[in-house]
Coordinates of C-alpha atoms in Angstrom, one line a residue:
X1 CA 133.2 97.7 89.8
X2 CA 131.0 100.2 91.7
X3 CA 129.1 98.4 95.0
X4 CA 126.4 100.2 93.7
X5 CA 125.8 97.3 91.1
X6 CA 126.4 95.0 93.8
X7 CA 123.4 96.7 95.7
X8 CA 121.4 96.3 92.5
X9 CA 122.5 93.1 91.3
X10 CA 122.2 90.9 95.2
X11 CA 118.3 91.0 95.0
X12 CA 118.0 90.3 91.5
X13 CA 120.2 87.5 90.9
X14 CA 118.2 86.4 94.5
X15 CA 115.1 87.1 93.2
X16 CA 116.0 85.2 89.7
X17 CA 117.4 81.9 92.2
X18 CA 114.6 81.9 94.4
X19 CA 111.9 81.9 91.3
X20 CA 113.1 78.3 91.0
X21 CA 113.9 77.6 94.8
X22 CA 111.9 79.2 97.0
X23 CA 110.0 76.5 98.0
X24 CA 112.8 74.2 99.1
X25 CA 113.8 74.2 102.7
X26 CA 116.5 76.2 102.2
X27 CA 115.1 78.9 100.3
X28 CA 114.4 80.6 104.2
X29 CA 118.2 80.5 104.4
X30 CA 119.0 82.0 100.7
X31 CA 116.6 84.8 100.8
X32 CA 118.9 86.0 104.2
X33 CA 122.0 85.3 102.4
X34 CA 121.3 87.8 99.6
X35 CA 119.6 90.1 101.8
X36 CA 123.0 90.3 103.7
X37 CA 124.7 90.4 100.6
X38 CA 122.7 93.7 100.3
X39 CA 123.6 95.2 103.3
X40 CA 126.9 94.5 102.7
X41 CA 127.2 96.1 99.3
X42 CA 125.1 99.0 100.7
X43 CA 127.7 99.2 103.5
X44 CA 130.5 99.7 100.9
X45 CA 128.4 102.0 98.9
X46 CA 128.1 104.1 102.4
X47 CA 131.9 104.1 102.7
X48 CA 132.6 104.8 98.8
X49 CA 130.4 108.5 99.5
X50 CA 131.9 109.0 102.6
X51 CA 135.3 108.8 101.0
X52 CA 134.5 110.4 97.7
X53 CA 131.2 112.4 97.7
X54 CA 128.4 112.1 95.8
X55 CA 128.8 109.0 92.9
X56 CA 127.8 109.1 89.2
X57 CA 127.8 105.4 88.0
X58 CA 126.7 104.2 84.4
X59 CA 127.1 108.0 82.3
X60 CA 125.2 109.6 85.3
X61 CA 122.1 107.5 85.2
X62 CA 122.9 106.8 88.8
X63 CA 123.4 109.3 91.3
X64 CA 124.1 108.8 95.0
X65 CA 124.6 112.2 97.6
X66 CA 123.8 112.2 101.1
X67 CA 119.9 112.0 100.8
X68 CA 119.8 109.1 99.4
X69 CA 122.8 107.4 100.8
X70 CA 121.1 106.3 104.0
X71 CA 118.2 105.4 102.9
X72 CA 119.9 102.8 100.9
X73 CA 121.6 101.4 104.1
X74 CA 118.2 102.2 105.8
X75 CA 116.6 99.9 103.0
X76 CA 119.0 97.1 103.2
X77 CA 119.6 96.7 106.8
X78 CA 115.5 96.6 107.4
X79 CA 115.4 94.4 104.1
X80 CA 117.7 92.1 106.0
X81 CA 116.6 91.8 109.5
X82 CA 112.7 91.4 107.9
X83 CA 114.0 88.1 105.9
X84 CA 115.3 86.9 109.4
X85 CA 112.1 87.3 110.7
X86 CA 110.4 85.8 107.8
X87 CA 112.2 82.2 108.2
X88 CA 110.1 81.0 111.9
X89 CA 107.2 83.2 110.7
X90 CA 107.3 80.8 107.4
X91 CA 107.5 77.7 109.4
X92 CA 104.6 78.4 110.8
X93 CA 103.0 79.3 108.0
X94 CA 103.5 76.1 106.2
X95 CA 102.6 74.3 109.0
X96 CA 99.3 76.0 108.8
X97 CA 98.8 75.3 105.8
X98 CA 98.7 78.5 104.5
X99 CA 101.7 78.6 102.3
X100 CA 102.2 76.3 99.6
X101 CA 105.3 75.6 97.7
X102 CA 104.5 77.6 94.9
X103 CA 103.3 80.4 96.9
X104 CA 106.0 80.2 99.1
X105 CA 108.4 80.5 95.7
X106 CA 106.7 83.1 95.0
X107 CA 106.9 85.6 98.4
X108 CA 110.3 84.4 98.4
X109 CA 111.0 85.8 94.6
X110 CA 109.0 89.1 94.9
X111 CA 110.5 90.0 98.4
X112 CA 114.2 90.2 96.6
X113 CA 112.2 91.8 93.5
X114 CA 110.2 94.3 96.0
X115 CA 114.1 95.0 97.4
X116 CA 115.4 96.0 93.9
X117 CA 113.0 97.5 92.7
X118 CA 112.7 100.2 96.2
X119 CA 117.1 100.6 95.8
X120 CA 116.8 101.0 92.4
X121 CA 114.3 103.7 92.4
X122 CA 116.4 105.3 95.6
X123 CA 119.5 105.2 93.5
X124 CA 118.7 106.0 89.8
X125 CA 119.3 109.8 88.3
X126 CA 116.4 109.1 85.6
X127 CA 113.2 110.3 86.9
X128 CA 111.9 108.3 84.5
X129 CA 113.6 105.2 85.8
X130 CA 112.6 106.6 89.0
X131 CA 108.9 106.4 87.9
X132 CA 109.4 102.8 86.0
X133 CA 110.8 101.6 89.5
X134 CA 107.5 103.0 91.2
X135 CA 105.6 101.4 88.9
X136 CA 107.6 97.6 89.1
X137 CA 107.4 97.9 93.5
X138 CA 103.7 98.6 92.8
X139 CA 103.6 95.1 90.7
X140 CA 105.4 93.3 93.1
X141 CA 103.7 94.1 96.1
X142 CA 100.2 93.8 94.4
X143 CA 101.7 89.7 94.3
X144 CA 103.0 90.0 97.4
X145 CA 99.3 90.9 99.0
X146 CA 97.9 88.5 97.2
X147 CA 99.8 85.8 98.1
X148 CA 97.7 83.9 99.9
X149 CA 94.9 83.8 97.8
X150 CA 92.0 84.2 99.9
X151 CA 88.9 86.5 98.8
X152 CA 90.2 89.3 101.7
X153 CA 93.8 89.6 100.4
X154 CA 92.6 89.3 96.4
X155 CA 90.3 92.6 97.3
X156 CA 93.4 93.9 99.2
X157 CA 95.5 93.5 96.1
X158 CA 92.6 94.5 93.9
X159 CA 92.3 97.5 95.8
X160 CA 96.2 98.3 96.3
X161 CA 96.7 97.8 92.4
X162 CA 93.8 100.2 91.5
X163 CA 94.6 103.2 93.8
X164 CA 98.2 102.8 93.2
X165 CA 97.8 102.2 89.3
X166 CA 95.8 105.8 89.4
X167 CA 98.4 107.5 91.5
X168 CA 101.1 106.2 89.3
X169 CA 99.4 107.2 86.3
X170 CA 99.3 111.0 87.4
X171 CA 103.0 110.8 88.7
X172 CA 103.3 109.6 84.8
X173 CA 101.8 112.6 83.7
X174 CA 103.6 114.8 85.7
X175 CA 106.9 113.5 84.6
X176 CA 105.9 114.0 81.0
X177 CA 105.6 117.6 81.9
X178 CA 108.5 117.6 83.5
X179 CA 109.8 116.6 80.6
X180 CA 108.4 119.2 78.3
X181 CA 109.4 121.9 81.2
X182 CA 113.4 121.0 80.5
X183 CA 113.4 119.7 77.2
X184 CA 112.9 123.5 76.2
X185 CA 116.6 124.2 77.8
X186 CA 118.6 121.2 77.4
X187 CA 117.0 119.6 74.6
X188 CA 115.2 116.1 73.8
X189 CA 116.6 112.6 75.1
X190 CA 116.9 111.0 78.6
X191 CA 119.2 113.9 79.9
X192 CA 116.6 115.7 80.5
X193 CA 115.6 113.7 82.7
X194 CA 118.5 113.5 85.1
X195 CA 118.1 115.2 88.1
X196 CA 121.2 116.5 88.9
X197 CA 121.0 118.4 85.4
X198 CA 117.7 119.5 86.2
X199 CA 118.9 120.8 89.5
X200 CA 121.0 122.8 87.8
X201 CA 118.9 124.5 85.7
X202 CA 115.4 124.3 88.2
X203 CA 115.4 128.5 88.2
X204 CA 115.0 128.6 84.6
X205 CA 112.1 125.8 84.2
X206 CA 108.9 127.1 83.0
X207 CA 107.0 127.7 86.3
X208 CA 103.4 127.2 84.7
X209 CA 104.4 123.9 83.2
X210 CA 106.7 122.7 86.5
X211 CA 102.9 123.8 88.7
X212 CA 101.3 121.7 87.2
X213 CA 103.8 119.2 87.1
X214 CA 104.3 119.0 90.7
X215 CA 100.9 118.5 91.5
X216 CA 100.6 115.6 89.3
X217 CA 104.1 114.3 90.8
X218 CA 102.8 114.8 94.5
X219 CA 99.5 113.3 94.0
X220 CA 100.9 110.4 92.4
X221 CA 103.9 109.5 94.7
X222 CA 101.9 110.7 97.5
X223 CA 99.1 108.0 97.0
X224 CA 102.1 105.5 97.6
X225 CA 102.9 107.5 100.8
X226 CA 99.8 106.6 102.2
X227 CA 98.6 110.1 102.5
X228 CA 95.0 111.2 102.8
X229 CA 92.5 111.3 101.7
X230 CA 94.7 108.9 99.0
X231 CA 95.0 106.0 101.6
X232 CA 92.6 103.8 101.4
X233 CA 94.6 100.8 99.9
X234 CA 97.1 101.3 103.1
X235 CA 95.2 99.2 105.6
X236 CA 93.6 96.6 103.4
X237 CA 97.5 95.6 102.2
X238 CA 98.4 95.7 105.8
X239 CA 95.5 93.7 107.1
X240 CA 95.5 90.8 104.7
X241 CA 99.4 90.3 103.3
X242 CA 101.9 88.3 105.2
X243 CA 103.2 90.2 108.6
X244 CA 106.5 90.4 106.6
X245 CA 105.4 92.2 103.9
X246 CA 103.2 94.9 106.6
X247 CA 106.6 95.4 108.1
X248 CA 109.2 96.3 104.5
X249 CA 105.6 98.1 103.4
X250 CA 105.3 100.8 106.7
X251 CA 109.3 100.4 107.1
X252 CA 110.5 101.2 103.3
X253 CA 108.0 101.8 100.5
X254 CA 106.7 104.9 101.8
X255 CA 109.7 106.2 102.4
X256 CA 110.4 105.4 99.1
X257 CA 108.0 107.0 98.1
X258 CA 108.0 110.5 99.6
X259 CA 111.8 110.0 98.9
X260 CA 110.8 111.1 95.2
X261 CA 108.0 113.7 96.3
X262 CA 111.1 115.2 97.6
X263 CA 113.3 114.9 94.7
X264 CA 110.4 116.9 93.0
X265 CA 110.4 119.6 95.5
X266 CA 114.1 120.3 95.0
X267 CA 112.8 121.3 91.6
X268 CA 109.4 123.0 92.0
X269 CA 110.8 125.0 94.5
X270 CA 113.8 126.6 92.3
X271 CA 111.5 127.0 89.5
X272 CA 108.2 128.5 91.1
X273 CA 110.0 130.9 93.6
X274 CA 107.0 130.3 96.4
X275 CA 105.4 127.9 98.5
X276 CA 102.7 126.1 96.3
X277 CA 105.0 122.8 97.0
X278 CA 105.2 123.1 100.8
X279 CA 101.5 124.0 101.1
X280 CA 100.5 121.2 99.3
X281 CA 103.0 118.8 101.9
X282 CA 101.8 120.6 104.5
X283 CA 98.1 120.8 104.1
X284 CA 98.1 116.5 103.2
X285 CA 100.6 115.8 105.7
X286 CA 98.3 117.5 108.5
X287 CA 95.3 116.0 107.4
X288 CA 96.7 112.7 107.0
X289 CA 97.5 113.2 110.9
X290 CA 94.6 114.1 112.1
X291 CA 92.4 111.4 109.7
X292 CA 94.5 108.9 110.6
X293 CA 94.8 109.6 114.3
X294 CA 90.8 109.5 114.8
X295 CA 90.6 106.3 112.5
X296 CA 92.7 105.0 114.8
X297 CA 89.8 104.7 117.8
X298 CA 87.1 102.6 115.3
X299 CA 90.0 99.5 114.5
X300 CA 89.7 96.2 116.0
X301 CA 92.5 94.3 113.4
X302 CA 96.1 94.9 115.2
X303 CA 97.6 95.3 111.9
X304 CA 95.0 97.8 110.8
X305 CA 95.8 99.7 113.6
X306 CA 99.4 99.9 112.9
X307 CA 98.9 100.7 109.8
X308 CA 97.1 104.2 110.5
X309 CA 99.7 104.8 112.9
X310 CA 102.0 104.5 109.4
X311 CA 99.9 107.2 108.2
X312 CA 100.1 109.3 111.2
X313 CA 103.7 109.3 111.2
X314 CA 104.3 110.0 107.2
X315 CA 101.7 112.9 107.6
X316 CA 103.9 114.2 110.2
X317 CA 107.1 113.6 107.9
X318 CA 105.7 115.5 105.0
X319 CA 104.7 117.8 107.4
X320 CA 108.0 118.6 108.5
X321 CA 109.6 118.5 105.0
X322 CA 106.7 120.9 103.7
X323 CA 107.8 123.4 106.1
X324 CA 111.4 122.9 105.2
X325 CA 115.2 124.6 106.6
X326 CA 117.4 123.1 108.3
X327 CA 115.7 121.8 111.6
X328 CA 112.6 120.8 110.0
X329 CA 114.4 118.7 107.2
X330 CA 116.9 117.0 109.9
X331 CA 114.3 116.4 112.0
X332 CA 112.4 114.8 108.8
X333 CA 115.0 112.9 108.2
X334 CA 115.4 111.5 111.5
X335 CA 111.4 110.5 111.6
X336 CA 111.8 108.6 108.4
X337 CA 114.9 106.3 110.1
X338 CA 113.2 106.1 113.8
X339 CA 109.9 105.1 112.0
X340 CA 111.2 102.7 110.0
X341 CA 113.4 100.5 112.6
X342 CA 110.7 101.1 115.2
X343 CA 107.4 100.3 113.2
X344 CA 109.0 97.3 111.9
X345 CA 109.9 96.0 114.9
X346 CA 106.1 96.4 115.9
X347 CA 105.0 94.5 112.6
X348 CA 107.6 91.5 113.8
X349 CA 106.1 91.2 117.3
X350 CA 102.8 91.6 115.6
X351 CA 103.2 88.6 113.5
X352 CA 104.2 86.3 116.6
X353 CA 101.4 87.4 118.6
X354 CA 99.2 86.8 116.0
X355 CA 100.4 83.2 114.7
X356 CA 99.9 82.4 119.0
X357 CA 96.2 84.0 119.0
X358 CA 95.0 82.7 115.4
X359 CA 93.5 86.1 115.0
X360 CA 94.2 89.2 113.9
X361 CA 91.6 90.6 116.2
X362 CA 93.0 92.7 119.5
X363 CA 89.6 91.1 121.1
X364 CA 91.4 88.0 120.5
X365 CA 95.0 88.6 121.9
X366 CA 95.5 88.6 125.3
X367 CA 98.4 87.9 127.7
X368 CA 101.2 88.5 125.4
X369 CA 103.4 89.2 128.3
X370 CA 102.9 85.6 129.8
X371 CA 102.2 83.6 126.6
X372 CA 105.9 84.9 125.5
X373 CA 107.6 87.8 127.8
X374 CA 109.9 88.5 124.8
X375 CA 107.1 89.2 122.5
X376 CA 104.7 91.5 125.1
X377 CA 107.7 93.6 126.0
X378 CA 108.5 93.8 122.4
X379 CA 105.3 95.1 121.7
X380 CA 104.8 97.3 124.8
X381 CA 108.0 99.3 124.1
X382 CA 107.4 99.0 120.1
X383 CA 104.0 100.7 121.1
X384 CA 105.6 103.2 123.6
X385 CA 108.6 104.1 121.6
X386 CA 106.1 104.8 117.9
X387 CA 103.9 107.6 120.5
X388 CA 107.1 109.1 121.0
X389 CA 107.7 108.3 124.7
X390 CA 110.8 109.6 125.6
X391 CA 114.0 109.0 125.2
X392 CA 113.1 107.1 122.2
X393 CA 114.8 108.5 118.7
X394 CA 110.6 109.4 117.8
X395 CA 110.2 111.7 120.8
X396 CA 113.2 113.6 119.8
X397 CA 111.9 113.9 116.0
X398 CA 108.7 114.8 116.9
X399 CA 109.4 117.6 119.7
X400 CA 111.7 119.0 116.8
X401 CA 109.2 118.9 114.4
X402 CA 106.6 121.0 116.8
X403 CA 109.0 123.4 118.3
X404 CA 109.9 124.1 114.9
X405 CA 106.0 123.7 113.8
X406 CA 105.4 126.3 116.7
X407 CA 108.1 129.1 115.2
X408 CA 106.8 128.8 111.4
X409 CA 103.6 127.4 111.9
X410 CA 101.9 128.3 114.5
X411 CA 98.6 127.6 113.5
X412 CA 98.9 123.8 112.4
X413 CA 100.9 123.2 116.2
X414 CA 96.9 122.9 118.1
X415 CA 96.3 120.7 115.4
X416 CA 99.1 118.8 115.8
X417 CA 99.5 118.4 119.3
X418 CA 95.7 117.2 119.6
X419 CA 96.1 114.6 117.0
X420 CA 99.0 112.6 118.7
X421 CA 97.2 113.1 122.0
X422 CA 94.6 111.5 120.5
X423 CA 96.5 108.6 118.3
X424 CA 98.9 107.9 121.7
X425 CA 95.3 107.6 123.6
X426 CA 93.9 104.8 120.9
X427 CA 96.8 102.8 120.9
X428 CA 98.6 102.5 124.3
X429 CA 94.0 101.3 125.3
X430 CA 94.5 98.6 122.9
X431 CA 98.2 97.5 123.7
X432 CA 98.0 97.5 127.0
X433 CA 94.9 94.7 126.9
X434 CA 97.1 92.9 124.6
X435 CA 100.0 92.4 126.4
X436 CA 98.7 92.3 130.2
X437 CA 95.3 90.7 129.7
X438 CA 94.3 87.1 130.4
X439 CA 94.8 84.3 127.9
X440 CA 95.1 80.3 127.7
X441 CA 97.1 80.3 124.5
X442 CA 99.8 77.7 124.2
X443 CA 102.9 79.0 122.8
X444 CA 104.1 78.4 119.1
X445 CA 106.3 75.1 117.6
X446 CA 108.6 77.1 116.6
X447 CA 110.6 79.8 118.2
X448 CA 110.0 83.0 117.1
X449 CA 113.0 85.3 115.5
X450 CA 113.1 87.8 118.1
X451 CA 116.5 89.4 118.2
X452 CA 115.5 91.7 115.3
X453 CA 113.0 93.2 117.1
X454 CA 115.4 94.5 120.0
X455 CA 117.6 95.3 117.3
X456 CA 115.2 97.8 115.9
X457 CA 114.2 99.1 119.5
X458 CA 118.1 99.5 120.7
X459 CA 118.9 101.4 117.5
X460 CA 115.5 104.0 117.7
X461 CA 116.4 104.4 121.6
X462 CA 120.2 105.0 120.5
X463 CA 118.7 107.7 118.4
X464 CA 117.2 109.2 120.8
X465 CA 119.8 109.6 123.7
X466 CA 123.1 110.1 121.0
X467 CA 123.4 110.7 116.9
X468 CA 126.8 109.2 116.2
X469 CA 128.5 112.1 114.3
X470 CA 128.9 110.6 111.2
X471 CA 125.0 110.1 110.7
X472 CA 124.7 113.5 112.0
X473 CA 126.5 114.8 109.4
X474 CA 124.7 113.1 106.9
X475 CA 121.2 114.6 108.4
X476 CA 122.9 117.6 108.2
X477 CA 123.8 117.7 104.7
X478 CA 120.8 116.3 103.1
X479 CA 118.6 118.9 105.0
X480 CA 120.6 121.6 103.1
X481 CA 120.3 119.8 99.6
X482 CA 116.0 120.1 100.2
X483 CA 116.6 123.6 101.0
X484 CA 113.8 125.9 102.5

């Protein structure tokens, strides 16, 4: 049997057990057990395409190449350590009083669900599976927002479910015409929906029909992104869903996400012969930096904050893959993984400091650094390492992305520059407060689950100073498979 259906089958038979036990004490335990069992399966799944090359499973309805290899690991290792800093984060949310048992059953069940649903949209060959997975993560985390079932995260959820469930609708539409587009060539039924058969045929598609397509495809997926002027929900999820859920939100659904805005490209691009697709990614993904860096000066809720900063940095993403080649794509790619294990690790340390203040206010948190030295240095180099300090992995992503930004685009690199000036600005003023300020809080009953978070930070500084070879080559390759 292929670990691929071990991948698949870990969170759903985890989500399945802990619909029944996820309020028992050691539901915390279970929903790390199977989120290990993940990684592990993932881990396999890594060493199966190493060995092999790409893997068709289940008459080609699953597909996994280089692109999408590691961001399955990416997804599973993140899934994981987030679960281990869900169990003290828990505790103290129960001892609050904020979690009951049945809403404690029910983050436990949609966080496995949330996990399939994100691998099985990163895996599938269907881009119509691919959209049915977009639209079941979009479900789950509406419940996941929602679950503690105060008027702020019901309007959050109300919110997330209406943007979203409009921006899925077009990415509906768009598929449909995708599906008109091939069915011309290679007939009727689900085949024409597989991507790697598409691929093949992506210079004969009907370029009106695959125009049009596209921009229903980017606008749709691209509203799950996060990117403006589509990002309204982004912030309200953040602000008013469990810290857990802000971190696998920022750390994996919007990668997710542009994951098949990219998929898409591969296609438009081979079909339209021009650059109507990279426009588009690079005209949203700028603005989307710049909004989101000058939004970041008016927030005074820490996870609000953060949550722009996830909008700067997929801006900057699309950016990159919108100008496409080699050194833009890699250096894509690397964004997405630093991003990810970095802004994570932020969201963890941001839960902890919050559950100490009793506010999500910055006002309100103060002297992180002496309240808990673990947590304030988490945050301070979290917050250092996300502005692309050096010789964290961000820095070295980012000054690839504007050297290369300065060669083909020389006119979005002022831009550019003066929006993370401006984004570093706003957020190193309201850290710094944070962690070195004064306070009289007490610290937590419980200890918080802190070895994640210097997990993340090691692994974005490895990044940064060395690229073992092996992930190198797997940048490497799936730049070439997006092309120019």
């Amino acid at each position: 049997m292929s670990p691929l259906f071990l991948v698949l089958g870990f969170p759903l038979l985890g989500s399945m057990a802990l619909a029944f036990f996820g309020h028992r004490p050691f539901a915390r335990t279970l929903n790390m057990i199977f989120s290990l069992g993940t990684l592990v399966a993932a881990g396999a799944l890594t060493m199966e395409v190493i060995a092999r090359g790409p893997v068709w499973v289940w008459d080609q309805e699953f597909f996994i190449d280089p692109l999408n290899v590691f961001m399955v690991t990416l997804t599973a290792f993140v899934g994981w350590t987030t679960s281990i800093f869900s169990s003290p984060y828990m505790r103290v949310e129960i001892a609050q009083g904020k979690m009951t048992p049945a809403r404690l059953r029910l983050y436990h069940s949609m966080y496995q669900l949330f996990s399939f649903t994100m691998l099985l949209a990163l895996m599938t060959n269907n881009l119509g599976i691919l959209w049915v997975a977009m639209e079941a993560a979009t479900l789950t985390t509406v419940l996941l927002v929602s679950v503690y079932r105060s008027a702020a995260s019901l309007e959050a959820a109300w919110k997330y479910f209406i943007l979203c469930g409009v921006g899925i609708a077009q990415a509906l539409f768009g598929t449909v015409l995708l599906y008109m587009a091939a069915g011309k060539l290679v007939g009727s039924g689900s085949d024409a929906l597989l991507w790697t058969h598409l691929e093949t045929i992506k210079g004969t598609l009907d370029p009106h029909i695959m125009g049009l397509a596209f921009a229903f495809l980017f606008i749709g997926y691209g509203t799950k992104v996060g990117l403006a002027p589509l990002h309204n929900w982004l912030p309200d999820a953040h602000a008013e869903g469990p810290t857990p859920v802000s971190a696998v939100l920022s750390g994996l659904l919007l990668n997710v996400a542009l994951y098949a805005i990219l998929r898409c490209k591969v296609l438009a691009d081979g079909a339209l012969h021009n650059h109507l697709a990279s426009q588009l990614m690079m005209g949203f993904g700028l603005l989307s930096v710049v909004m989101a860096a000058l939004f970041l000066w008016r927030q005074k809720d820490v996870k609000r904050l953060f949550a722009y900063s996830s909008i700067e940095h997929m801006g900057l993403i699309t950016f990159a893959f919108g100008m496409g080649g080699p050194v833009a794509n890699f250096a894509g790619l690397l964004h997405m993984t630093v991003h990810s294990l970095i802004k994570s690790a932020i969201f963890f340390t941001v839960g902890h400091a919050t559950q100490k203040a009793g506010t999500q206010l910055m006002e309100g948190i103060r002297g992180l650094i002496t309240v808990n030295p673990t947590v304030g240095w988490g945050m301070l180099l979290g917050a250092l390492a996300i502005l692309g300090l050096p010789p964290f992995g961000v820095f070295a992503s980012e000054f690839l992305i504007l050297t290369t930004a300065m060669r083909e685009q020389a006119w979005a690199t002022p831009f550019l520059l003066l929006a993370l000036g401006i984004a570093f600005a706003a957020v190193f003023a309201r850290v710094q407060p944070m962690v070195f300020g004064e306070t009289s809080v007490k610290t937590l009953p419980h200890p918080p689950a802190l070895v994640p978070v210097f997990v993340h930070l090691g692994l974005g500084l490895l990044l940064g100073l060395y690229i073992p070879p092996y992930l190198s080559t797997w940048y490497a390759q799936a730049a070439r498979l997006l092309g120019n």
